[in-house]
Tab-separated table of C-alpha atoms in Angstrom:
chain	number	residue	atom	x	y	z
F	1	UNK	CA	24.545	90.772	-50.726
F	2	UNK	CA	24.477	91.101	-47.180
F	3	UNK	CA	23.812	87.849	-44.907
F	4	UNK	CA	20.231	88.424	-43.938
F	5	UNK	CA	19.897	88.833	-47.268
F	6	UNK	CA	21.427	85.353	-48.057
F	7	UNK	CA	19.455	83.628	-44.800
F	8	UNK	CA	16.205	84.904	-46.565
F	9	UNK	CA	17.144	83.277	-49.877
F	10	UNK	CA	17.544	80.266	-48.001
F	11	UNK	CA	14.528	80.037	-45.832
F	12	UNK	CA	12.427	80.644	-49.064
F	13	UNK	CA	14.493	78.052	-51.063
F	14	UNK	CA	13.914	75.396	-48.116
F	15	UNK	CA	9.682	76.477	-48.258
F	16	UNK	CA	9.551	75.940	-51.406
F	17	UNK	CA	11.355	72.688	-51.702
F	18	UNK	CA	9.116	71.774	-48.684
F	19	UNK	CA	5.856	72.596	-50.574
F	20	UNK	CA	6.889	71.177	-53.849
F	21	UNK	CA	7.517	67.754	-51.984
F	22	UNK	CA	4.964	68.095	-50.090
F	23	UNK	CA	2.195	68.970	-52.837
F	24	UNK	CA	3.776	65.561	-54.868
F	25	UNK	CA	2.928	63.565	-51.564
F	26	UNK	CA	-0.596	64.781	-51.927
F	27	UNK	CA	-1.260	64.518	-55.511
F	28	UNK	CA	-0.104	60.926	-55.452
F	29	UNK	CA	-2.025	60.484	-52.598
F	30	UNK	CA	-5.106	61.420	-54.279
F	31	UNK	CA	-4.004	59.871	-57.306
F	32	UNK	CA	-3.766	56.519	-55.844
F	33	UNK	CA	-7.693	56.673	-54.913
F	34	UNK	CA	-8.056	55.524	-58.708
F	35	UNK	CA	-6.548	52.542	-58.041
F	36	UNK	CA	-10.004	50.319	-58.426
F	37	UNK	CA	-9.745	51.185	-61.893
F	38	UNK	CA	-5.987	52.470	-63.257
F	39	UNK	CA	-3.367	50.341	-63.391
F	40	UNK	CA	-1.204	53.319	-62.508
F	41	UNK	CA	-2.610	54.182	-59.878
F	42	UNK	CA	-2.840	50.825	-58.291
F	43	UNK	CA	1.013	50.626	-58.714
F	44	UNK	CA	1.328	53.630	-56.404
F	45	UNK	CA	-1.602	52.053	-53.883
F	46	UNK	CA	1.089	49.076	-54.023
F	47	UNK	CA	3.357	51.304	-52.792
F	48	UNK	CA	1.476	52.586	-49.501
F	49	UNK	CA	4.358	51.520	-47.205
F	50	UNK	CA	7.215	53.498	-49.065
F	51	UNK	CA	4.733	56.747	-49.332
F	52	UNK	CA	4.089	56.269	-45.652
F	53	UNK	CA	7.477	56.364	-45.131
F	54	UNK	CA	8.029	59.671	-47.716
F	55	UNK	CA	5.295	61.297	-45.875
F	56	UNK	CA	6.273	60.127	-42.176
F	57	UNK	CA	9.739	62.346	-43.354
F	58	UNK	CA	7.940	65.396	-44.475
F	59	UNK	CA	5.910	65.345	-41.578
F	60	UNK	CA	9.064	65.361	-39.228
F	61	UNK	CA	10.764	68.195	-41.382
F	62	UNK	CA	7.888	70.306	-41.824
F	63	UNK	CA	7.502	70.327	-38.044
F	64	UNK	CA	10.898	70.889	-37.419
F	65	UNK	CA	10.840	74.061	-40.152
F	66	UNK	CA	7.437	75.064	-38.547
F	67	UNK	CA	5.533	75.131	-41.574
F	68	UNK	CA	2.367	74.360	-39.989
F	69	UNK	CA	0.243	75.181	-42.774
F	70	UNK	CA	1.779	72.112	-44.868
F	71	UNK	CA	1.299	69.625	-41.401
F	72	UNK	CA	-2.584	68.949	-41.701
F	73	UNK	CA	-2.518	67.854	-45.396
F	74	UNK	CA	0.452	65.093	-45.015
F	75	UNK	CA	-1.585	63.859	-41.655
F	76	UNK	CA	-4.335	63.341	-44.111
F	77	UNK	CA	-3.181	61.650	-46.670
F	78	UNK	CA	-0.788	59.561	-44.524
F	79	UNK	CA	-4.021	58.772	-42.348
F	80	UNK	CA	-5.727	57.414	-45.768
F	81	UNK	CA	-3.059	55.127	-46.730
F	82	UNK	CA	-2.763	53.670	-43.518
F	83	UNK	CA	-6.217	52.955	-43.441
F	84	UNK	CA	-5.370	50.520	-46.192
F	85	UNK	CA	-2.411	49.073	-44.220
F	86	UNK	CA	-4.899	48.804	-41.032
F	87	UNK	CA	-6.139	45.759	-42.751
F	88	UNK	CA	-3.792	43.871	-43.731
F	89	UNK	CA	-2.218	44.148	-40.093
F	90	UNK	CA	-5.684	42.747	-38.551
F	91	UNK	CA	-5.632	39.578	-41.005
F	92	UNK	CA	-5.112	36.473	-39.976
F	93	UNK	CA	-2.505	36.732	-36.850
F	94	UNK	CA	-0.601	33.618	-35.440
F	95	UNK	CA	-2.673	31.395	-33.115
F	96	UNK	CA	-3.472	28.413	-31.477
F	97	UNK	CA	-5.197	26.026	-32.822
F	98	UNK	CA	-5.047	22.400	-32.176
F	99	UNK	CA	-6.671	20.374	-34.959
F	100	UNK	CA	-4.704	18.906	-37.853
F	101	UNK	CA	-1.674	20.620	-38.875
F	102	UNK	CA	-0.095	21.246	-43.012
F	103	UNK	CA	2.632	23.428	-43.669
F	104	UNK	CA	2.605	24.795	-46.893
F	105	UNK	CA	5.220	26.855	-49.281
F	106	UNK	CA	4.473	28.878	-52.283
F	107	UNK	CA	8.389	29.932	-54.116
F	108	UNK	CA	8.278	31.890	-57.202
F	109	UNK	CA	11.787	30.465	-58.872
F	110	UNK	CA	12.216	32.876	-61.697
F	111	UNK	CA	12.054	31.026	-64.924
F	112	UNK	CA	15.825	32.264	-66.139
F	113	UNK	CA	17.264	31.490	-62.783
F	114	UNK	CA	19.559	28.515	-62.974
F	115	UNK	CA	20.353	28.138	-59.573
F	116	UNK	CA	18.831	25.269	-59.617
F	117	UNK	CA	21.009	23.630	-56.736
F	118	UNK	CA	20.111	26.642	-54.419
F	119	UNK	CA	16.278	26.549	-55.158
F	120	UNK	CA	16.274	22.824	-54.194
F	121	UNK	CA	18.656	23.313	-50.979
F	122	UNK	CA	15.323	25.787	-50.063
F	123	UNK	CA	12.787	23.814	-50.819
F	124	UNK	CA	14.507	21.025	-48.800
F	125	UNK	CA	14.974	23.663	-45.506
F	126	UNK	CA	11.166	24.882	-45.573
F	127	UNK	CA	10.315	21.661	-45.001
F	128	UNK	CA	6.765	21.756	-46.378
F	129	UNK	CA	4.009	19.602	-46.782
F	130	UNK	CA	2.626	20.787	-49.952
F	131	UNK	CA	5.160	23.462	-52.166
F	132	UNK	CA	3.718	25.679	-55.019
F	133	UNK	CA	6.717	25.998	-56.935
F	134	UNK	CA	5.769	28.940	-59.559
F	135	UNK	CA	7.947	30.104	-63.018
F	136	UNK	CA	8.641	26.531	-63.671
F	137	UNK	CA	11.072	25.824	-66.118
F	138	UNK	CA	11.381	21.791	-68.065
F	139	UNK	CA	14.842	22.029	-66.990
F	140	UNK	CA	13.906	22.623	-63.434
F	141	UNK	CA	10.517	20.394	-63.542
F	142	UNK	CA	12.979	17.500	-64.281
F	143	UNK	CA	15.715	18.151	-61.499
F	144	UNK	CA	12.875	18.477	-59.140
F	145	UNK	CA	11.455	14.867	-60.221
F	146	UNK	CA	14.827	13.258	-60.045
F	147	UNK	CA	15.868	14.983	-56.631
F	148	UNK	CA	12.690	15.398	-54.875
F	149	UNK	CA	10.729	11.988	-55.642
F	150	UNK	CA	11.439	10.667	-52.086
F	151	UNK	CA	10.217	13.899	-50.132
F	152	UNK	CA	7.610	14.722	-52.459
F	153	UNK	CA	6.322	11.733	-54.620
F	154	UNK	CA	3.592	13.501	-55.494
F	155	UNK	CA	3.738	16.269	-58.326
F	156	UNK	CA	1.461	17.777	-60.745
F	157	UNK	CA	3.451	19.574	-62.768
F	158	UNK	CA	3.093	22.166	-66.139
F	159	UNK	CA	6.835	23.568	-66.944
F	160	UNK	CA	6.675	26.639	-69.592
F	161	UNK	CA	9.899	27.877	-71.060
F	162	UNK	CA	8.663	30.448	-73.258
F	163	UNK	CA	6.813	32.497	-70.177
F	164	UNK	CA	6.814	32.771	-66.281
F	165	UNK	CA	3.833	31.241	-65.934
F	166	UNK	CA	5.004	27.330	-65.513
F	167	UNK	CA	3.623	25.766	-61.822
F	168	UNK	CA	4.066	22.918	-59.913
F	169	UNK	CA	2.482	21.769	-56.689
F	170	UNK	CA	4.626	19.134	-54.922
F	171	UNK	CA	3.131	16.546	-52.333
F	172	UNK	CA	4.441	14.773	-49.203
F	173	UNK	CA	0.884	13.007	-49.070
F	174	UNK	CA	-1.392	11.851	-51.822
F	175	UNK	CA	-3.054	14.487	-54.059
F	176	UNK	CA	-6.729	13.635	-55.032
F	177	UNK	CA	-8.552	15.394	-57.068
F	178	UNK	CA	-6.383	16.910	-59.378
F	179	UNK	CA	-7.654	19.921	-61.223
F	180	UNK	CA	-5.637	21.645	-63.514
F	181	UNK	CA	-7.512	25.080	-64.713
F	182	UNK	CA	-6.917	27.934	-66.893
F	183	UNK	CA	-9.462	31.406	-65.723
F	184	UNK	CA	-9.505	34.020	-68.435
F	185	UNK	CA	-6.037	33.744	-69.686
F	186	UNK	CA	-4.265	30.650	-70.739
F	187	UNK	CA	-2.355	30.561	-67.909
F	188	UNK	CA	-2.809	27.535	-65.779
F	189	UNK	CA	-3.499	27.221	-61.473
F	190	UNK	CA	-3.425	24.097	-59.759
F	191	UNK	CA	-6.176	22.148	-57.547
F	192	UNK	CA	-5.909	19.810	-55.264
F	193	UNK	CA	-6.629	18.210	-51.916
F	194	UNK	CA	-4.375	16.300	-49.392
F	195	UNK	CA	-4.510	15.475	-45.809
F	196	UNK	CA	-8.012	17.249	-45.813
F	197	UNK	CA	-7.193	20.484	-47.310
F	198	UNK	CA	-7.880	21.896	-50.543
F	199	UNK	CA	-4.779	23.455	-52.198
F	200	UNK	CA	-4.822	25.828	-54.406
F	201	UNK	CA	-1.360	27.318	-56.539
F	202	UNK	CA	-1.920	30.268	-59.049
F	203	UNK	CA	-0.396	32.995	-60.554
F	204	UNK	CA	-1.956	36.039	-62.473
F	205	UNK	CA	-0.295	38.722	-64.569
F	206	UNK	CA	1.539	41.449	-63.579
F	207	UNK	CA	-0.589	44.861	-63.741
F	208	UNK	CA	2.195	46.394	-66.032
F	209	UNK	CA	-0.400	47.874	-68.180
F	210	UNK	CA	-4.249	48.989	-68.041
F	211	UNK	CA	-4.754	45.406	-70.278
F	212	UNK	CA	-2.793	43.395	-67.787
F	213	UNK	CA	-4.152	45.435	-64.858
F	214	UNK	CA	-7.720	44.570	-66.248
F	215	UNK	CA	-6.602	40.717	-66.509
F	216	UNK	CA	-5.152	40.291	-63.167
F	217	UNK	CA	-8.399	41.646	-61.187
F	218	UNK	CA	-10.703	39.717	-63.364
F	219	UNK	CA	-8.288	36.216	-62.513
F	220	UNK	CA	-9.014	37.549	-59.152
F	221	UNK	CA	-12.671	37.853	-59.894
F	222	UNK	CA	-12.959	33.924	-61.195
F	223	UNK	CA	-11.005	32.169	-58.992
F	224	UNK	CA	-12.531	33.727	-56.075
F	225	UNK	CA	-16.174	32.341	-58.389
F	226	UNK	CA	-14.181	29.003	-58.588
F	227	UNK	CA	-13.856	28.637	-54.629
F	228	UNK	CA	-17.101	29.577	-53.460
F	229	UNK	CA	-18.591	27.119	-56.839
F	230	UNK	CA	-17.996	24.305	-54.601
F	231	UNK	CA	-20.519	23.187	-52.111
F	232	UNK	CA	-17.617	22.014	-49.378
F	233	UNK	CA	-15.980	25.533	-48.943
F	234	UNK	CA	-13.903	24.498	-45.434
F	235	UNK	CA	-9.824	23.970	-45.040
F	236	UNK	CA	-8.994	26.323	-48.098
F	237	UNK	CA	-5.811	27.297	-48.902
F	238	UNK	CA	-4.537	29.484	-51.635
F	239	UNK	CA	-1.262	30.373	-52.223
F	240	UNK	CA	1.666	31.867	-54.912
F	241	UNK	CA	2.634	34.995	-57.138
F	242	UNK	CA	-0.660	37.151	-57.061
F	243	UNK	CA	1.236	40.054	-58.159
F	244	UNK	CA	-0.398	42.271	-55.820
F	245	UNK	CA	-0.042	43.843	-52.530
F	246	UNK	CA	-2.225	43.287	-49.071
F	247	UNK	CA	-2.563	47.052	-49.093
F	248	UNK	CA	-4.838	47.694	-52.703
F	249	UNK	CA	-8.362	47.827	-52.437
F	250	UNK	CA	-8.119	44.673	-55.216
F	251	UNK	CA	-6.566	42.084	-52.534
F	252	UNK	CA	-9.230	43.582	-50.115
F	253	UNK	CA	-11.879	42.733	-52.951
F	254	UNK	CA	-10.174	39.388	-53.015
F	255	UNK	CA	-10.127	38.292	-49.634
F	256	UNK	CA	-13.955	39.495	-49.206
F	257	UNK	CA	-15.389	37.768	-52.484
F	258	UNK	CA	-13.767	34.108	-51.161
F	259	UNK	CA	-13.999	34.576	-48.033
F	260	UNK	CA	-10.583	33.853	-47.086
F	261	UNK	CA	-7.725	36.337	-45.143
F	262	UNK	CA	-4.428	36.606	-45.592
F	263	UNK	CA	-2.257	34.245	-42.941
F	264	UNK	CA	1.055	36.298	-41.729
F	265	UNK	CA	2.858	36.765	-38.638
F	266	UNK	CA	0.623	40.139	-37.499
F	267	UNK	CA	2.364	43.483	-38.492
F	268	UNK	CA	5.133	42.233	-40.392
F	269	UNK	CA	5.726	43.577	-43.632
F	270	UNK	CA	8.798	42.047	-45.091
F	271	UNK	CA	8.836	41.616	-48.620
F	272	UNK	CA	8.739	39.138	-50.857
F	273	UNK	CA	9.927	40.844	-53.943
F	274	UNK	CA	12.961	42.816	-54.631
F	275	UNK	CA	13.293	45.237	-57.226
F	276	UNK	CA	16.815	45.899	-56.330
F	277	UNK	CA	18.604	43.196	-54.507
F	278	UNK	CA	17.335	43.195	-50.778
F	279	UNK	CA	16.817	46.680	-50.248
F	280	UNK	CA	13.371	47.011	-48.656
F	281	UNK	CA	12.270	50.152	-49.947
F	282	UNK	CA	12.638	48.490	-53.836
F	283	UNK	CA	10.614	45.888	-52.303
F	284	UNK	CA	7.286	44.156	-52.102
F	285	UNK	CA	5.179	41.695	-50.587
F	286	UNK	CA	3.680	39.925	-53.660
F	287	UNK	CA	3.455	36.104	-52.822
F	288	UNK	CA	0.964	35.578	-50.203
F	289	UNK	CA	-0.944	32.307	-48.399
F	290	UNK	CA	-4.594	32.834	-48.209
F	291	UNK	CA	-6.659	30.562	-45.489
F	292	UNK	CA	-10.300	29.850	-45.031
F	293	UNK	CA	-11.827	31.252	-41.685
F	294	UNK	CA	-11.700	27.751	-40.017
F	295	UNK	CA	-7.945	27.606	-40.081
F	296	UNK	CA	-5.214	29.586	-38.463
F	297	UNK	CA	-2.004	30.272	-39.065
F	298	UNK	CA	0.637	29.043	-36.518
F	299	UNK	CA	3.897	30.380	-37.975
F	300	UNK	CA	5.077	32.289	-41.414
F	301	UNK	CA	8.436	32.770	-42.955
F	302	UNK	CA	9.765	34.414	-45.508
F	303	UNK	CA	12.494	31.931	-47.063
F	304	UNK	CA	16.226	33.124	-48.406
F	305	UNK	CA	17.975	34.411	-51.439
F	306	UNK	CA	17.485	31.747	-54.482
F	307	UNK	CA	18.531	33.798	-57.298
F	308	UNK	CA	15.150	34.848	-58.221
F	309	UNK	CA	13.917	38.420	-57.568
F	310	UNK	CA	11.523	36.555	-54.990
F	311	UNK	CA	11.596	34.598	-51.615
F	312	UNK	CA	9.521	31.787	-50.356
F	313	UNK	CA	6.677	32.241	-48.219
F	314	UNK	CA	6.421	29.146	-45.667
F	315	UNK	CA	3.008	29.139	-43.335
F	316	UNK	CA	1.979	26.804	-40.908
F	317	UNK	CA	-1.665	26.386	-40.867
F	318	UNK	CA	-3.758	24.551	-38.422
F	319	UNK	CA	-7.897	23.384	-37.861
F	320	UNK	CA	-9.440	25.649	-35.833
């Protein structure tokens, strides 16, 4: 076979490789417009960021191989997930407001983790006023009680061994108005005020399948009822594991039915949960603070490694 011959073989081999990927870009593009109603397909809108990044590649190589005809479809569907991502980078930013101050701190522990000693050591550094502590274990609940009393004397807590869906909310200041609430599942969230603000800790299922999927929108759905039931709607904060990412249209749904935004540090995206140890493609941002529109958010964090597959999320939130 002569070498022409053999270039050829290879510039067809590399077009077709570069259409094949290219055509799977697209049809989970378009796939991931189900994502109001398939669970699937909302796991690939939760995704947005590592597709962007897939089709960002494709878009470089294609150029690069001059295969034009392949360049306006990936600028399309790249320019549809990003208007997802367009939001979430406009929530609430960092600013400067000068009314009364709470820092708050939702951790999702892991229930099997038993590094107890390092998920303590974390909740001491973040330094928060009010901590959502969420896949509470009795063996945990009781370390934090003994070690914790003098920072946080105030706990309402509901261990569960037998699931991850045990919660705590831990209190510098008084908590009044305790209200400990189950939506459609028999999973609880956690209620309370202190300092002025209302607190609010929960946790929904994971969308794993189209029954769970159906669940965790429809948790979404009531709390967001529960919030706006209440005639004093002001300093509102909602925090923990929502199991859901700032880029599907259900957190958008979220954030416009209670009429609260997401408080982060502008554009970051650094995850909260790891698939695979810190690698941030295997990773998402899951566990989120939530603030009414007459706060602001004055700093965010995104805590250390505590053995569980998630970090901390630490926000300072102010009075407008």
């Amino acid at each position: 076979m002569s070498r022409s011959s053999i270039d050829v073989r290879r510039r067809l081999t590399l077009r077709g490789l570069l259409a094949t990927t290219s055509l799977v870009f697209i049809v989970v593009t378009v796939f991931s417009m189900g994502a109001t109603w398939f669970w699937i397909a909302d796991l690939i809108a939760n995704l947005r960021i590592q597709i962007l990044i897939a089709g960002a590649c494709l878009l470089l190589i294609n150029a690069l191989a001059r295969e034009k005809w392949l360049l306006f479809p990936l600028c399309l569907g790249m320019a549809f997930h990003c208007s997802f991502c367009g939001e979430f980078f406009r929530s609430a930013q960092i600013g400067s407001a000068k009314g009364t101050a709470v820092r708050v701190a939702s951790i999702n522990v892991l229930t099997s983790n038993s590094k107890h000693r390092l998920i303590i050591e974390e909740i001491r550094r973040l330094d928060a006023d009010v901590v959502a502590v969420l896949e509470l274990s009795s063996t945990l609940a009781e370390r934090l009680r003994m070690e914790l009393v003098e920072k946080y004397p105030h706990q309402i807590i509901h261990p569960l061994d037998r699931s991850n869906f045990g919660i705590g909310l831990l209190s510098r200041s008084e908590l009044t108005g305790p209200d400990v609430f189950e939506l459609n599942e028999t999973i609880v969230s956690i209620s309370a005020y202190t300092k002025g603000f209302r607190v609010i800790a929960t946790h929904p299922l994971p969308p794993m399948n189209q029954a769970l999927f159906k669940s965790r929108n429809a948790h979404l759905r009531l709390l967001s009822e529960r919030i706006n039931a209440t005639d004093d709607q002001t300093k509102t904060i909602v925090m923990g594991d929502f199991n859901l990412t700032p880029w599907s249209p259900h957190f958008h749904r979220f954030e416009r039915r209670s009429s609260l935004r997401r408080a982060t540090k502008g554009n970051t995206i650094t995850p909260t949960w790891y698939g695979i140890d810190d690698q941030f493609l295997f990773g998402l941002p899951l566990d989120h603070v939530l603030i009414s529109s007459d706060l602001d958010c004055t700093g965010y964090e995104v805590g250390n490694d505590i053995g569980s597959d998630h970090r901390a999320v630490m926000v300072d939130v102010m009075v407008r």
